[in-house]
Amino acid sequence: MEVIKVGMADLKTIKAPGVLTTLGLGSCVGIALYDKYNKVAGLAHIMLPSSKEIKNNENKAKFADTGIKLLIEKMIDEGAFKKNLIAKITGGSQMFSFNNNKNILKIGERNVLATKEELKKLNIKIISEDTGGNYGRTIELNAEDGSLLVKTIGHGTKVI
Amino acid sequence: MDVENLNSMMIDILKEIGNIGSGNAATALASMISKRVNMDVPQVRIMEFNDVARVLGGEEKLVVGIYFDLNDEVDGNIMFILDLESAINLTNILLNRTSKEDELDDMAISALSEVGNILASSYVNSLSALTGLKISISIPSLAIDMAGAILSVPAIQFGYVADQVLFIETIFEEGNNCVKGNLFLLPDMNSFEKILSSLGVL
């Protein structure tokens, strides 16, 4: 079975049988989209909430807003229908904690919020999520059934 | 001004800061443990996000990250990353023991935070002395997790301006204990320009 790795600020699609995986997700968010009728899966690994906040925004896969749109386009190219798509989201941890409220440390939380907003705007339902906390996650999205395996170090393994 | 546009002179200067900082850090470490500590010339590298984890042994490799806030005239962060083996070697040096365990106990974590503090202060002092800028650092925050997850923190900070990160790799040795430490200096962009201009390169 084909396994494709999705790096940081990257996105990939796959048709069954196959698995998309992203390793060591921290404050970034992993957005898994799935069309169960056509068995097309897509995974984006975004780093920042919005492409509008900064100048250097050529890499669309880096941002929640542009990344999700691009992922949907690619999935449609692979034979998915937008109306069939459901979403599962993971990541958005806060790896280090301080008492102050510096924005940069809350980036995980902001990434999750921006992801939810964008999905809502696009009318894609989030059916499950495993976000927040202060630990990393490795995820595997199976194109056969859309299951998303979440592995951690010291915080268990689950399928969402 | 972004990381891609760093010219070779700027890189040389950052390398020199890394060099002096590492030298001071090695001296601090040596006097703390009253032993001779050797240090390799630090490597300053600019790499793609996705290649950095490979240097540390892959995204899922267990590493220790020690993170500090920088305040005053330079805003930003400084972060040390050690692989678990180096972290254990370092605590063995510090606590004068020969643990073969592959886990860090509370004592080891506390010792690592403290040494992180000393190392980060050494770098920051060098930077401050060279630039004449007042820089203070916060207390350390430590995390032990997958390299990819810990690296997401500096990657995101660099992500605002570039698709690359800049980091300094330093290797310390004491007897048979080898400690490989990676330092990420993450000034925010205004501070970065301030640093370079006070060094006369911008």
Short mmCIF file of C-alpha atoms in Angstrom, two decimals:
data_model
loop_
_atom_site.label_atom_id
_atom_site.label_comp_id
_atom_site.label_asym_id
_atom_site.label_seq_id
_atom_site.Cartn_x
_atom_site.Cartn_y
_atom_site.Cartn_z
CA MET A 1 0.00 0.00 0.00
CA GLU A 2 1.23 3.44 -0.87
CA VAL A 3 2.19 5.73 2.02
CA ILE A 4 2.83 9.39 1.23
CA LYS A 5 4.47 11.71 3.70
CA VAL A 6 3.20 15.24 4.08
CA GLY A 7 5.87 17.67 5.32
CA MET A 8 5.51 20.97 7.10
CA ALA A 9 3.71 23.59 4.97
CA ASP A 10 2.78 20.90 2.47
CA LEU A 11 -0.34 19.06 1.28
CA LYS A 12 -1.04 15.81 -0.55
CA THR A 13 -3.96 13.74 -1.84
CA ILE A 14 -4.36 10.01 -2.35
CA LYS A 15 -6.96 7.49 -3.61
CA ALA A 16 -7.65 4.17 -1.90
CA PRO A 17 -5.73 2.05 -1.20
CA GLY A 18 -3.22 4.39 0.38
CA VAL A 19 -2.23 6.32 3.46
CA LEU A 20 -1.22 9.94 4.00
CA THR A 21 0.94 10.60 7.01
CA THR A 22 2.48 13.54 8.78
CA LEU A 23 5.11 13.04 11.48
CA GLY A 24 5.65 15.08 14.61
CA LEU A 25 2.85 17.60 14.31
CA GLY A 26 3.30 20.30 16.98
CA SER A 27 1.72 23.75 16.87
CA CYS A 28 0.89 23.22 13.22
CA VAL A 29 -2.52 21.78 12.31
CA GLY A 30 -3.13 18.64 10.28
CA ILE A 31 -6.33 18.94 8.24
CA ALA A 32 -7.65 15.62 6.93
CA LEU A 33 -10.42 15.76 4.32
CA TYR A 34 -12.23 12.70 3.00
CA ASP A 35 -14.78 11.77 0.38
CA LYS A 36 -16.08 8.36 1.41
CA TYR A 37 -18.04 7.74 -1.79
CA ASN A 38 -15.06 8.19 -4.06
CA LYS A 39 -12.46 7.15 -1.47
CA VAL A 40 -10.30 10.21 -1.98
CA ALA A 41 -8.31 11.51 0.96
CA GLY A 42 -6.37 14.74 1.37
CA LEU A 43 -4.06 15.96 4.11
CA ALA A 44 -2.70 19.47 4.68
CA HIS A 45 -0.07 20.44 7.26
CA ILE A 46 -0.52 24.17 7.81
CA MET A 47 1.76 26.37 9.94
CA LEU A 48 0.03 29.72 10.17
CA PRO A 49 -3.58 30.93 10.39
CA SER A 50 -3.81 33.41 7.56
CA SER A 51 -2.01 34.27 4.32
CA LYS A 52 -3.34 37.81 4.67
CA GLU A 53 -1.25 38.58 7.75
CA ILE A 54 2.12 38.41 6.06
CA LYS A 55 3.92 39.34 2.86
CA ASN A 56 5.70 36.08 2.19
CA ASN A 57 2.65 34.03 1.22
CA GLU A 58 3.52 32.26 -2.05
CA ASN A 59 3.43 28.83 -0.44
CA LYS A 60 -0.34 28.29 -0.18
CA ALA A 61 0.03 25.09 1.84
CA LYS A 62 1.56 27.08 4.70
CA PHE A 63 -1.70 28.80 5.71
CA ALA A 64 -5.07 27.60 6.95
CA ASP A 65 -7.08 29.81 4.59
CA THR A 66 -5.26 29.16 1.30
CA GLY A 67 -4.14 25.62 2.24
CA ILE A 68 -7.65 24.24 2.71
CA LYS A 69 -8.87 25.75 -0.57
CA LEU A 70 -5.91 24.32 -2.47
CA LEU A 71 -6.39 20.91 -0.86
CA ILE A 72 -10.04 20.83 -1.97
CA GLU A 73 -9.07 21.76 -5.54
CA LYS A 74 -6.53 18.94 -5.64
CA MET A 75 -9.04 16.46 -4.24
CA ILE A 76 -11.59 17.44 -6.87
CA ASP A 77 -8.90 16.81 -9.51
CA GLU A 78 -8.55 13.32 -8.01
CA GLY A 79 -12.28 12.66 -8.40
CA ALA A 80 -13.71 13.86 -5.09
CA PHE A 81 -16.88 15.94 -4.81
CA LYS A 82 -16.85 18.96 -2.56
CA LYS A 83 -20.29 18.19 -1.13
CA ASN A 84 -19.06 14.76 0.05
CA LEU A 85 -16.12 16.13 2.00
CA ILE A 86 -15.86 15.79 5.76
CA ALA A 87 -12.99 17.00 7.93
CA LYS A 88 -10.95 15.75 10.86
CA ILE A 89 -8.45 18.06 12.48
CA THR A 90 -5.49 17.47 14.80
CA GLY A 91 -2.51 19.34 16.21
CA GLY A 92 -2.40 22.93 17.39
CA SER A 93 -0.44 22.13 20.54
CA GLN A 94 1.29 24.63 22.74
CA MET A 95 4.70 23.01 23.09
CA PHE A 96 6.13 25.53 25.55
CA SER A 97 4.34 27.47 28.24
CA PHE A 98 5.05 30.79 29.88
CA ASN A 99 3.10 33.00 32.18
CA ASN A 100 2.98 35.88 29.76
CA ASN A 101 0.54 36.12 26.90
CA LYS A 102 2.85 36.43 23.95
CA ASN A 103 0.91 35.74 20.80
CA ILE A 104 3.50 33.49 19.27
CA LEU A 105 3.02 30.83 21.93
CA LYS A 106 -0.71 30.70 21.30
CA ILE A 107 -0.11 30.04 17.63
CA GLY A 108 -1.40 26.46 17.93
CA GLU A 109 -4.73 27.66 19.27
CA ARG A 110 -4.94 30.36 16.59
CA ASN A 111 -4.18 27.79 13.89
CA VAL A 112 -7.05 25.60 15.13
CA LEU A 113 -9.48 28.53 15.24
CA ALA A 114 -8.53 29.70 11.76
CA THR A 115 -8.91 26.15 10.42
CA LYS A 116 -12.40 25.82 11.93
CA GLU A 117 -13.47 29.18 10.54
CA GLU A 118 -12.24 28.36 7.06
CA LEU A 119 -13.96 24.95 7.06
CA LYS A 120 -17.18 26.53 8.24
CA LYS A 121 -16.97 29.13 5.49
CA LEU A 122 -16.55 26.34 2.95
CA ASN A 123 -19.41 24.36 4.48
CA ILE A 124 -17.28 21.34 5.38
CA LYS A 125 -18.29 19.56 8.54
CA ILE A 126 -15.67 18.66 11.15
CA ILE A 127 -16.69 15.21 12.37
CA SER A 128 -13.89 14.72 14.88
CA GLU A 129 -10.86 16.50 16.28
CA ASP A 130 -7.92 15.96 18.57
CA THR A 131 -6.34 19.36 19.11
CA GLY A 132 -4.53 21.35 21.78
CA GLY A 133 -2.50 20.00 24.66
CA ASN A 134 1.25 20.36 24.97
CA TYR A 135 2.49 17.36 23.03
CA GLY A 136 3.32 16.30 19.49
CA ARG A 137 1.28 13.98 17.27
CA THR A 138 1.97 11.70 14.33
CA ILE A 139 -1.09 11.11 12.16
CA GLU A 140 -2.06 8.61 9.46
CA LEU A 141 -5.09 9.10 7.24
CA ASN A 142 -6.32 5.94 5.55
CA ALA A 143 -7.99 6.51 2.17
CA GLU A 144 -9.86 3.20 2.44
CA ASP A 145 -12.19 4.30 5.26
CA GLY A 146 -11.14 7.84 6.17
CA SER A 147 -9.94 6.76 9.61
CA LEU A 148 -7.33 8.98 11.20
CA LEU A 149 -4.79 7.36 13.51
CA VAL A 150 -3.22 9.72 16.06
CA LYS A 151 -0.02 8.60 17.79
CA THR A 152 1.76 10.44 20.60
CA ILE A 153 4.66 9.92 22.97
CA GLY A 154 3.19 9.38 26.42
CA HIS A 155 -0.37 10.45 25.59
CA GLY A 156 -1.65 7.30 23.96
CA THR A 157 -2.77 6.31 20.49
CA LYS A 158 -6.27 6.67 19.13
CA VAL A 159 -8.34 6.57 15.97
CA ILE A 160 -10.62 9.52 15.35
CA MET B 1 14.91 41.76 4.78
CA ASP B 2 14.37 38.05 5.17
CA VAL B 3 16.31 34.92 5.85
CA GLU B 4 16.84 34.18 2.14
CA ASN B 5 18.55 37.52 1.70
CA LEU B 6 21.17 36.99 4.34
CA ASN B 7 24.42 37.63 2.56
CA SER B 8 27.61 35.79 3.37
CA MET B 9 28.90 38.61 5.53
CA MET B 10 25.79 38.51 7.70
CA ILE B 11 26.11 34.75 7.98
CA ASP B 12 29.76 35.18 9.01
CA ILE B 13 28.71 37.59 11.71
CA LEU B 14 26.01 35.28 13.00
CA LYS B 15 28.57 32.48 12.93
CA GLU B 16 30.96 34.60 14.94
CA ILE B 17 28.25 35.36 17.49
CA GLY B 18 27.58 31.63 17.63
CA ASN B 19 31.29 31.00 18.09
CA ILE B 20 31.77 33.48 20.89
CA GLY B 21 28.51 32.46 22.52
CA SER B 22 29.44 28.77 22.38
CA GLY B 23 32.89 29.55 23.73
CA ASN B 24 31.39 31.39 26.68
CA ALA B 25 28.88 28.61 27.16
CA ALA B 26 31.62 25.96 27.16
CA THR B 27 33.60 28.01 29.69
CA ALA B 28 30.53 28.36 31.89
CA LEU B 29 29.87 24.64 31.62
CA ALA B 30 33.51 23.79 32.41
CA SER B 31 33.62 25.97 35.50
CA MET B 32 30.30 24.57 36.67
CA ILE B 33 31.51 20.97 36.56
CA SER B 34 35.23 21.71 37.16
CA LYS B 35 36.25 19.65 34.15
CA ARG B 36 37.75 20.34 30.77
CA VAL B 37 35.11 20.81 28.08
CA ASN B 38 36.03 20.76 24.39
CA MET B 39 34.01 22.50 21.77
CA ASP B 40 33.86 22.18 17.99
CA VAL B 41 33.52 25.20 15.75
CA PRO B 42 29.79 25.86 15.58
CA GLN B 43 28.01 25.30 12.29
CA VAL B 44 25.63 28.00 11.20
CA ARG B 45 23.11 26.65 8.75
CA ILE B 46 20.16 27.87 6.81
CA MET B 47 17.83 25.01 5.91
CA GLU B 48 14.37 24.21 4.67
CA PHE B 49 11.90 23.45 7.48
CA ASN B 50 11.57 19.85 6.45
CA ASP B 51 15.31 19.21 6.40
CA VAL B 52 15.93 20.39 9.94
CA ALA B 53 14.18 17.43 11.55
CA ARG B 54 16.40 15.14 9.48
CA VAL B 55 19.50 16.70 11.06
CA LEU B 56 18.08 15.81 14.45
CA GLY B 57 17.36 12.22 13.39
CA GLY B 58 13.84 12.42 11.95
CA GLU B 59 10.53 14.02 12.91
CA GLU B 60 9.62 11.35 15.43
CA LYS B 61 12.94 11.27 17.26
CA LEU B 62 12.61 12.14 20.93
CA VAL B 63 14.39 15.40 21.71
CA VAL B 64 14.58 17.94 24.51
CA GLY B 65 13.79 21.57 23.75
CA ILE B 66 14.55 24.42 26.15
CA TYR B 67 12.91 27.68 25.22
CA PHE B 68 13.41 31.27 26.44
CA ASP B 69 11.81 34.60 25.74
CA LEU B 70 14.07 37.52 24.82
CA ASN B 71 13.04 40.97 26.00
CA ASP B 72 14.18 44.59 26.24
CA GLU B 73 15.92 45.99 23.15
CA VAL B 74 15.70 42.67 21.30
CA ASP B 75 12.39 40.83 21.18
CA GLY B 76 12.23 37.21 20.22
CA ASN B 77 13.19 33.80 21.50
CA ILE B 78 16.13 31.52 21.89
CA MET B 79 15.80 27.76 21.88
CA PHE B 80 18.14 24.85 22.52
CA ILE B 81 17.45 21.41 21.17
CA LEU B 82 19.33 18.34 22.32
CA ASP B 83 18.67 14.79 21.24
CA LEU B 84 17.81 12.51 24.13
CA GLU B 85 21.22 10.85 24.11
CA SER B 86 22.99 14.19 24.37
CA ALA B 87 20.59 15.31 27.09
CA ILE B 88 21.37 12.18 29.10
CA ASN B 89 25.12 12.62 28.53
CA LEU B 90 24.85 16.23 29.63
CA THR B 91 22.99 15.37 32.83
CA ASN B 92 25.53 12.62 33.52
CA ILE B 93 28.29 15.20 33.22
CA LEU B 94 26.42 17.67 35.40
CA LEU B 95 25.31 15.27 38.10
CA ASN B 96 28.51 13.27 37.95
CA ARG B 97 26.73 9.97 37.43
CA THR B 98 26.72 7.23 34.81
CA SER B 99 23.04 6.64 34.15
CA LYS B 100 22.37 4.34 31.22
CA GLU B 101 18.65 4.97 31.49
CA ASP B 102 16.91 6.23 28.42
CA GLU B 103 14.60 8.43 30.42
CA LEU B 104 15.14 11.72 32.17
CA ASP B 105 14.13 11.88 35.83
CA ASP B 106 13.06 15.06 37.64
CA MET B 107 16.59 15.72 38.82
CA ALA B 108 17.88 15.48 35.25
CA ILE B 109 15.14 17.77 33.92
CA SER B 110 15.90 20.36 36.55
CA ALA B 111 19.63 20.16 35.78
CA LEU B 112 18.94 20.51 32.06
CA SER B 113 16.79 23.60 32.57
CA GLU B 114 19.57 25.13 34.60
CA VAL B 115 22.28 24.35 32.09
CA GLY B 116 20.01 25.60 29.33
CA ASN B 117 19.72 28.79 31.29
CA ILE B 118 23.49 29.16 31.54
CA LEU B 119 24.05 28.36 27.87
CA ALA B 120 21.31 30.69 26.67
CA SER B 121 22.60 33.47 28.93
CA SER B 122 26.11 32.99 27.51
CA TYR B 123 24.82 33.41 23.96
CA VAL B 124 22.68 36.34 24.85
CA ASN B 125 25.52 38.02 26.76
CA SER B 126 27.80 37.67 23.73
CA LEU B 127 25.12 39.06 21.48
CA SER B 128 24.48 41.90 23.86
CA ALA B 129 28.20 42.72 24.23
CA LEU B 130 28.74 42.71 20.46
CA THR B 131 25.72 44.78 19.59
CA GLY B 132 25.56 47.04 22.62
CA LEU B 133 21.86 46.19 22.87
CA LYS B 134 20.28 45.40 26.22
CA ILE B 135 18.78 41.91 26.10
CA SER B 136 17.25 39.94 28.94
CA ILE B 137 15.97 36.37 28.96
CA SER B 138 13.05 34.71 30.71
CA ILE B 139 13.08 31.58 32.83
CA PRO B 140 13.38 28.37 30.78
CA SER B 141 10.46 26.30 29.55
CA LEU B 142 11.36 22.70 28.76
CA ALA B 143 9.61 20.12 26.59
CA ILE B 144 10.49 16.53 25.72
CA ASP B 145 8.73 15.35 22.59
CA MET B 146 9.03 14.48 18.90
CA ALA B 147 11.60 16.57 17.04
CA GLY B 148 9.02 17.64 14.46
CA ALA B 149 6.64 18.95 17.11
CA ILE B 150 9.34 20.88 18.97
CA LEU B 151 10.77 22.24 15.74
CA SER B 152 7.36 23.50 14.72
CA VAL B 153 7.87 26.31 17.23
CA PRO B 154 10.95 27.91 15.60
CA ALA B 155 9.69 26.92 12.13
CA ILE B 156 6.47 28.85 12.67
CA GLN B 157 8.38 31.87 13.90
CA PHE B 158 10.60 31.84 10.84
CA GLY B 159 7.52 30.96 8.82
CA TYR B 160 6.31 34.53 9.06
CA VAL B 161 9.18 35.61 6.86
CA ALA B 162 10.67 32.62 5.08
CA ASP B 163 10.55 28.94 4.26
CA GLN B 164 13.92 28.42 5.85
CA VAL B 165 15.29 28.51 9.35
CA LEU B 166 18.66 29.60 10.61
CA PHE B 167 20.31 27.63 13.35
CA ILE B 168 23.63 27.12 15.07
CA GLU B 169 24.90 23.66 15.90
CA THR B 170 27.45 23.30 18.68
CA ILE B 171 29.17 20.14 19.90
CA PHE B 172 30.58 19.94 23.43
CA GLU B 173 32.71 17.07 24.67
CA GLU B 174 33.78 16.05 28.13
CA GLY B 175 35.73 12.79 28.33
CA ASN B 176 33.62 10.21 26.49
CA ASN B 177 30.44 12.17 26.87
CA CYS B 178 29.53 13.98 23.70
CA VAL B 179 26.79 16.57 23.73
CA LYS B 180 25.42 17.93 20.48
CA GLY B 181 23.32 21.03 20.97
CA ASN B 182 21.36 22.99 18.41
CA LEU B 183 20.59 26.58 19.05
CA PHE B 184 17.88 28.51 17.32
CA LEU B 185 18.13 32.23 17.68
CA LEU B 186 14.78 33.71 16.80
CA PRO B 187 14.73 37.47 16.99
CA ASP B 188 11.56 38.98 15.60
CA MET B 189 12.21 40.71 12.29
CA ASN B 190 12.56 44.25 13.66
CA SER B 191 15.03 43.03 16.24
CA PHE B 192 16.93 41.09 13.61
CA GLU B 193 17.46 44.26 11.62
CA LYS B 194 18.38 46.08 14.82
CA ILE B 195 21.03 43.44 15.58
CA LEU B 196 22.51 43.56 12.09
CA SER B 197 22.53 47.32 11.95
CA SER B 198 24.18 47.68 15.35
CA LEU B 199 26.86 45.34 14.01
CA GLY B 200 27.25 47.63 11.03
CA VAL B 201 26.20 45.17 8.33
CA LEU B 202 22.88 46.57 7.29
#
